[in-house]
Amino acid sequence: MKVFLKVWRQKNRNTPGTFKTYTSPELNENMSFLEMLDVVNEDLANNGEEPIAFDHDCREGICGTCSLVIDGKPHGPHRGVATCQTYMRSFKNGDEIVVEPFRAKAFPLIKDLVCDRKSFDRIQQVGGFITVRTGAAPDANSIPVPKENADLAMDAAQCIGCGACVAACKNASAMLFVAAKVSHLGLMPQGQPERYKRVKAMVTQMDEEGFGACTVTGSCEAVCPKEISLDFIARMNRDYAVALLKGDAKAATSGGAG
Amino acid sequence: MATLNSNIPSGPLDQKWEHHKFSTKLINPANKRKYKIIVVGAGLAGASASATLAELGYEVHNFVFHDSPRRAHSVAAQGGINAAKNYQNDGDSVHRLFYDTIKGGDFRAREANVHRLAEVSVNIIDQCAAQGVPFAREYGGLLDNRSFGGAQVSRTFYARGQTGQQLLLGAYSALNKMIGAGGVKSYTHSEMLDLVVVDGHAKGIIVRNLQTGEITRHNGDAVVLATGGYGNVYNLSTYARGANVTASWRAYKRGACFGNPCYTQIHPTCIPVSGDYQSKLTLMSESLRNDGRVWVPKRKEDCGKKPADIAEGDRDYYLERMYSAFGNLAPRDIASRAAKTVCDEGRGIGETGLGVYLDFSAAIARLGEDKVRERYGNLFSMYHEITNESAYQTPMRIYPAVHYTMGGLWVDYNLMSNVPGLFVLGEANFSDHGANRLGASALMQGLSDGYFVLPATISGYLATQNPGKRPATDNGSFKQAEENVQTLTKRMLGNKGKRTPDSFHKELGKLMWEYCGMARNQAGLEKGIKAIGALREEYWKNVSVLGEATDWNQSLERADRIGDFIELGELMCRDALMREESCGGHFREEYQYTPDDPETKQGLVNPGDVKRRDDQFAYVAGWEYAGAADKAPILNKEPLVYEEVKMSTRSYK
């Protein structure tokens, strides 16, 4: 099979980009979408044209590095599948396929199809953790976790941090991403002491990064390669409201003695 | 010649670590903040080490080539992590985990390191649970376990089929906590391209910013490499595409010895190769062998038939037949070689004949489809996406693929290489798995090294260095190392060659698989060394790298890494040629059990099983760079001294 690609090419952030069209070499339907791009890139390189820059790493749907908006959909045609696990058998011989980067203010473009998602890390750095010093942990079985809670926490914890939720959202909101982390930790007994502080800090940082507001259209859930549920956003909103009502906890006058 | 002193503490095996921690010098809290430690990599080992060192008060600078510290390939580990908790009350203990691991490694690992790993394993689970890692649980809320290869107890903790992801996100959250608190400075899209050695000590690195192409110098009181394994030397492997040997290789060229480079793990259950365009192979977790049965047709003639049309009596469940005590849970090296053997006999299945079945019909009949879905659902759907087949209805087709490298930079008991101040953690070092790694032990080792071992041992080295006195980056060694990187970049971009870097990688991969793969022999390895040497020469004449040095340039990234892989491939062949014995994943055809050997007659082994030669090869090979890629490297030896267990015939029958 052969396909026609309409690909976004942009040298860097300061140079305007444009779509360019390429005809693929002969393909095999068992190739992954990224293997198809590999083949196209080898062809370009052999003809002296710089290959198309795209992000990828594990190629098994877990590292969250790959991105791409394929025919208008982040991660391509299938539900619950990342770009790297999309196979050419999902396309027909002669198809024209439009390939673009994830576009959002908080994900500035680096080159061609590669964008910068460090804003996600910064949100995690302000509260996406349970404060526990190495070596200070009690025996693992001393804190039982109801299986239902552990399973639900795992559903949220599966987020791969790819940013498709942001790319799909008309407001470029990061609510699903943030809600997944807040819910995962908030569902575990270990996560309770910092539960409300965490949600406030992460939401504040999310807003500062320039992500948009959530209007619950659900496009994030529809494209999430791990099918993370919109319910987690409701859960986060609840925690956030409680956190606002509670206000900032004031510590009793501390320390100094001795 | 380098000196390879293992620095194993004296005293009884089960007290060595405790005593060593006590006798290692400490740094007082006020001085800790004067030491700056460079950590390269943020997989399980790098992230856990960075976070823990920062908690202790050191100034930590962490470097990753990824866009985020959460992407390292630890994320892809599926099945689980071992720990000697004995929550199942099935006879597990620290000593049993130690013994299983030593035996699993075919008696080619260090006793003291492995015992420490088993001791620390229990703390890892506590740590991860406290971080909120959502491990699988039983209905009472306590932790669940499953079994993995090479063990007869259930000691593997897991989070569905995504254990590596959850443990990595745990370590990443600890790292984030310390980045947020200012204890760690994080550099992303930053690739280490050289090690800076000042007066014989590792004191810095040279880094390329992948976004801007800028080359920068970074100094530190110690350098920690946690940069993973080098299985991508085979091109096709279960590694992430970006995984590479460059950081380790550049350190090797600065004097760090490379330990046992030929020890490669070929994982038995991967999705078979389907075509020449393929960029990677996908693993199907070993946990599947808890419930899946491996078989091929008894007769060649049946290979073309649909599996459902092959009667039960015409199937050869060869692992159950050959290794009845461990059956489908035989260790990885053994299960892989057995698959190769039946395929070599012409009984392989699938289009290429290089495949065997992994069949769940018995498990589905016993447990019901829902239970099987609960245990392995994500793996079955991954299999479906790749092959377009449902493993609920028809057996999976699997074949061995390169998965892990037990070899790596040589380190002593403190995880320090022979270059003082250079520490190496996780898969990047050679230390704990001998000649074969057991399943669910990689996660254990990465986290053990990062959370518990390095933070306790690094103070021993730092105490010998004056606080606040690390060399500045205008030192001559930094200048020389930076020039080295600039020259290499210019050379690649200026080369007017005709071939892409990837075309060399493919060619290298084929040579490595052919001559240094699952079965090796003298003639093949000699051929391999010659062919790879010729490929190296052609590379520098004929590689073509497009784009610019001052820009995001993925061709340049790859060209750097592939050049190093070619040189490494040659070293692996040399090591495999030198090691005239078979052990674990290193199978030299000349050294295998025959039907006439007493061990075969006693029923301990099967004909064709690996045969060690302890009298001549009970040592770690530490290869030292000789100053040029075309000069034969120098072999240094660290003898393996076993005080507690006896090196015996490895039997899984």
Short mmCIF file of N, CA and C in Angstrom, two decimals, chain B residues 103-108 234 260-267 331-337 340 402 404-406 433-438 513 516-520 572 576 579 581-589 610-612 650:
data_model
loop_
_atom_site.label_atom_id
_atom_site.label_comp_id
_atom_site.label_asym_id
_atom_site.label_seq_id
_atom_site.Cartn_x
_atom_site.Cartn_y
_atom_site.Cartn_z
N LYS B 103 21.77 -18.53 41.66
CA LYS B 103 21.63 -19.70 40.79
C LYS B 103 21.09 -19.27 39.43
N GLY B 104 20.08 -18.38 39.45
CA GLY B 104 19.51 -17.88 38.19
C GLY B 104 20.59 -17.24 37.34
N GLY B 105 21.55 -16.57 37.96
CA GLY B 105 22.64 -15.92 37.23
C GLY B 105 23.75 -16.89 36.86
N ASP B 106 23.49 -18.18 37.05
CA ASP B 106 24.43 -19.24 36.70
C ASP B 106 25.80 -19.04 37.38
N PHE B 107 25.76 -18.62 38.64
CA PHE B 107 26.97 -18.52 39.47
C PHE B 107 28.04 -17.64 38.84
N ARG B 108 27.58 -16.54 38.24
CA ARG B 108 28.53 -15.59 37.68
C ARG B 108 28.32 -14.17 38.25
N TYR B 234 21.55 -4.58 19.08
CA TYR B 234 20.96 -5.55 18.14
C TYR B 234 19.93 -4.91 17.21
N ASN B 260 31.77 -7.81 31.58
CA ASN B 260 30.99 -8.88 30.94
C ASN B 260 30.06 -8.40 29.81
N PRO B 261 30.57 -7.65 28.84
CA PRO B 261 29.67 -7.09 27.83
C PRO B 261 28.85 -8.14 27.05
N CYS B 262 29.32 -9.37 27.00
CA CYS B 262 28.60 -10.35 26.16
C CYS B 262 27.37 -10.94 26.84
N TYR B 263 27.17 -10.67 28.14
CA TYR B 263 26.01 -11.25 28.84
C TYR B 263 24.74 -10.49 28.46
N THR B 264 23.97 -11.10 27.59
CA THR B 264 22.76 -10.48 27.07
C THR B 264 21.56 -11.35 27.41
N GLN B 265 20.48 -10.74 27.79
CA GLN B 265 19.29 -11.54 28.04
C GLN B 265 18.36 -11.53 26.83
N ILE B 266 18.06 -12.73 26.38
CA ILE B 266 17.09 -12.87 25.30
C ILE B 266 15.81 -13.37 25.97
N HIS B 267 14.77 -12.57 25.91
CA HIS B 267 13.53 -12.89 26.62
C HIS B 267 12.68 -13.84 25.79
N PRO B 331 13.75 -20.47 33.91
CA PRO B 331 14.35 -19.14 33.71
C PRO B 331 14.41 -18.74 32.24
N ARG B 332 14.59 -17.46 32.02
CA ARG B 332 14.47 -16.90 30.67
C ARG B 332 15.46 -17.49 29.68
N ASP B 333 16.74 -17.59 30.09
CA ASP B 333 17.73 -18.09 29.14
C ASP B 333 17.38 -19.50 28.70
N ILE B 334 16.91 -20.31 29.64
CA ILE B 334 16.59 -21.71 29.32
C ILE B 334 15.36 -21.78 28.42
N ALA B 335 14.34 -21.01 28.76
CA ALA B 335 13.12 -21.02 27.94
C ALA B 335 13.40 -20.51 26.53
N SER B 336 14.27 -19.51 26.40
CA SER B 336 14.58 -18.97 25.08
C SER B 336 15.33 -19.98 24.23
N ARG B 337 16.33 -20.61 24.86
CA ARG B 337 17.11 -21.57 24.08
C ARG B 337 16.27 -22.77 23.66
N LYS B 340 14.41 -21.84 20.63
CA LYS B 340 15.29 -21.87 19.47
C LYS B 340 15.51 -23.32 19.01
N VAL B 402 15.84 -9.82 22.20
CA VAL B 402 16.78 -9.15 23.10
C VAL B 402 16.02 -8.23 24.05
N TYR B 404 17.47 -7.35 27.71
CA TYR B 404 18.18 -6.79 28.86
C TYR B 404 19.64 -7.14 28.71
N THR B 405 20.51 -6.31 29.30
CA THR B 405 21.92 -6.67 29.28
C THR B 405 22.42 -6.77 30.71
N MET B 406 22.93 -7.94 31.05
CA MET B 406 23.47 -8.12 32.41
C MET B 406 24.83 -7.44 32.53
N HIS B 433 23.36 -9.61 38.40
CA HIS B 433 22.57 -10.67 37.76
C HIS B 433 23.42 -11.77 37.13
N GLY B 434 24.72 -11.68 37.25
CA GLY B 434 25.58 -12.72 36.70
C GLY B 434 25.36 -12.85 35.21
N ALA B 435 25.17 -14.09 34.76
CA ALA B 435 25.05 -14.34 33.33
C ALA B 435 23.61 -14.45 32.87
N ASN B 436 22.67 -14.30 33.80
CA ASN B 436 21.25 -14.34 33.43
C ASN B 436 20.45 -13.68 34.54
N ARG B 437 19.53 -12.80 34.15
CA ARG B 437 18.71 -12.14 35.16
C ARG B 437 17.37 -12.84 35.29
N LEU B 438 16.91 -13.02 36.51
CA LEU B 438 15.58 -13.58 36.70
C LEU B 438 14.53 -12.49 36.52
N TRP B 513 23.02 -10.30 15.83
CA TRP B 513 22.07 -11.40 16.06
C TRP B 513 22.62 -12.69 15.48
N CYS B 516 26.47 -13.06 17.53
CA CYS B 516 26.59 -12.90 18.98
C CYS B 516 25.21 -12.94 19.63
N GLY B 517 24.33 -13.78 19.08
CA GLY B 517 22.95 -13.86 19.55
C GLY B 517 22.75 -14.99 20.53
N MET B 518 21.70 -15.78 20.28
CA MET B 518 21.33 -16.82 21.25
C MET B 518 22.33 -17.96 21.31
N ALA B 519 23.02 -18.24 20.20
CA ALA B 519 24.04 -19.29 20.19
C ALA B 519 25.27 -18.71 19.51
N ARG B 520 26.43 -18.96 20.09
CA ARG B 520 27.66 -18.35 19.59
C ARG B 520 28.72 -19.44 19.42
N MET B 572 31.62 -6.73 22.43
CA MET B 572 30.79 -7.85 22.89
C MET B 572 31.25 -9.15 22.23
N ALA B 576 32.67 -12.46 24.11
CA ALA B 576 32.03 -13.76 23.90
C ALA B 576 33.03 -14.79 23.37
N ARG B 579 35.35 -15.86 26.31
CA ARG B 579 34.72 -16.70 27.34
C ARG B 579 34.39 -18.07 26.77
N GLU B 581 33.31 -20.86 27.55
CA GLU B 581 32.41 -21.67 28.36
C GLU B 581 31.00 -21.19 28.01
N SER B 582 30.01 -21.94 28.47
CA SER B 582 28.65 -21.43 28.38
C SER B 582 28.17 -21.12 29.79
N CYS B 583 27.42 -20.04 29.94
CA CYS B 583 26.85 -19.73 31.26
C CYS B 583 25.66 -18.82 31.02
N GLY B 584 24.54 -19.14 31.66
CA GLY B 584 23.35 -18.31 31.56
C GLY B 584 23.01 -17.97 30.13
N GLY B 585 22.90 -16.68 29.84
CA GLY B 585 22.52 -16.23 28.51
C GLY B 585 23.64 -16.35 27.48
N HIS B 586 24.84 -16.65 27.94
CA HIS B 586 25.97 -16.78 27.00
C HIS B 586 26.13 -18.24 26.66
N PHE B 587 25.68 -18.62 25.48
CA PHE B 587 25.73 -20.02 25.06
C PHE B 587 26.75 -20.20 23.96
N ARG B 588 27.88 -20.83 24.30
CA ARG B 588 28.87 -21.17 23.30
C ARG B 588 28.61 -22.60 22.89
N GLU B 589 28.34 -22.79 21.61
CA GLU B 589 27.94 -24.12 21.13
C GLU B 589 28.96 -25.20 21.48
N VAL B 610 23.58 -25.46 29.00
CA VAL B 610 24.87 -24.74 29.08
C VAL B 610 25.81 -25.41 30.06
N LYS B 611 27.09 -25.41 29.68
CA LYS B 611 28.10 -26.05 30.53
C LYS B 611 29.16 -25.02 30.91
N ARG B 612 29.20 -24.73 32.20
CA ARG B 612 30.21 -23.78 32.68
C ARG B 612 31.56 -24.45 32.82
N ARG B 650 23.56 -25.97 37.52
CA ARG B 650 22.27 -25.31 37.63
C ARG B 650 21.18 -26.24 37.10
#
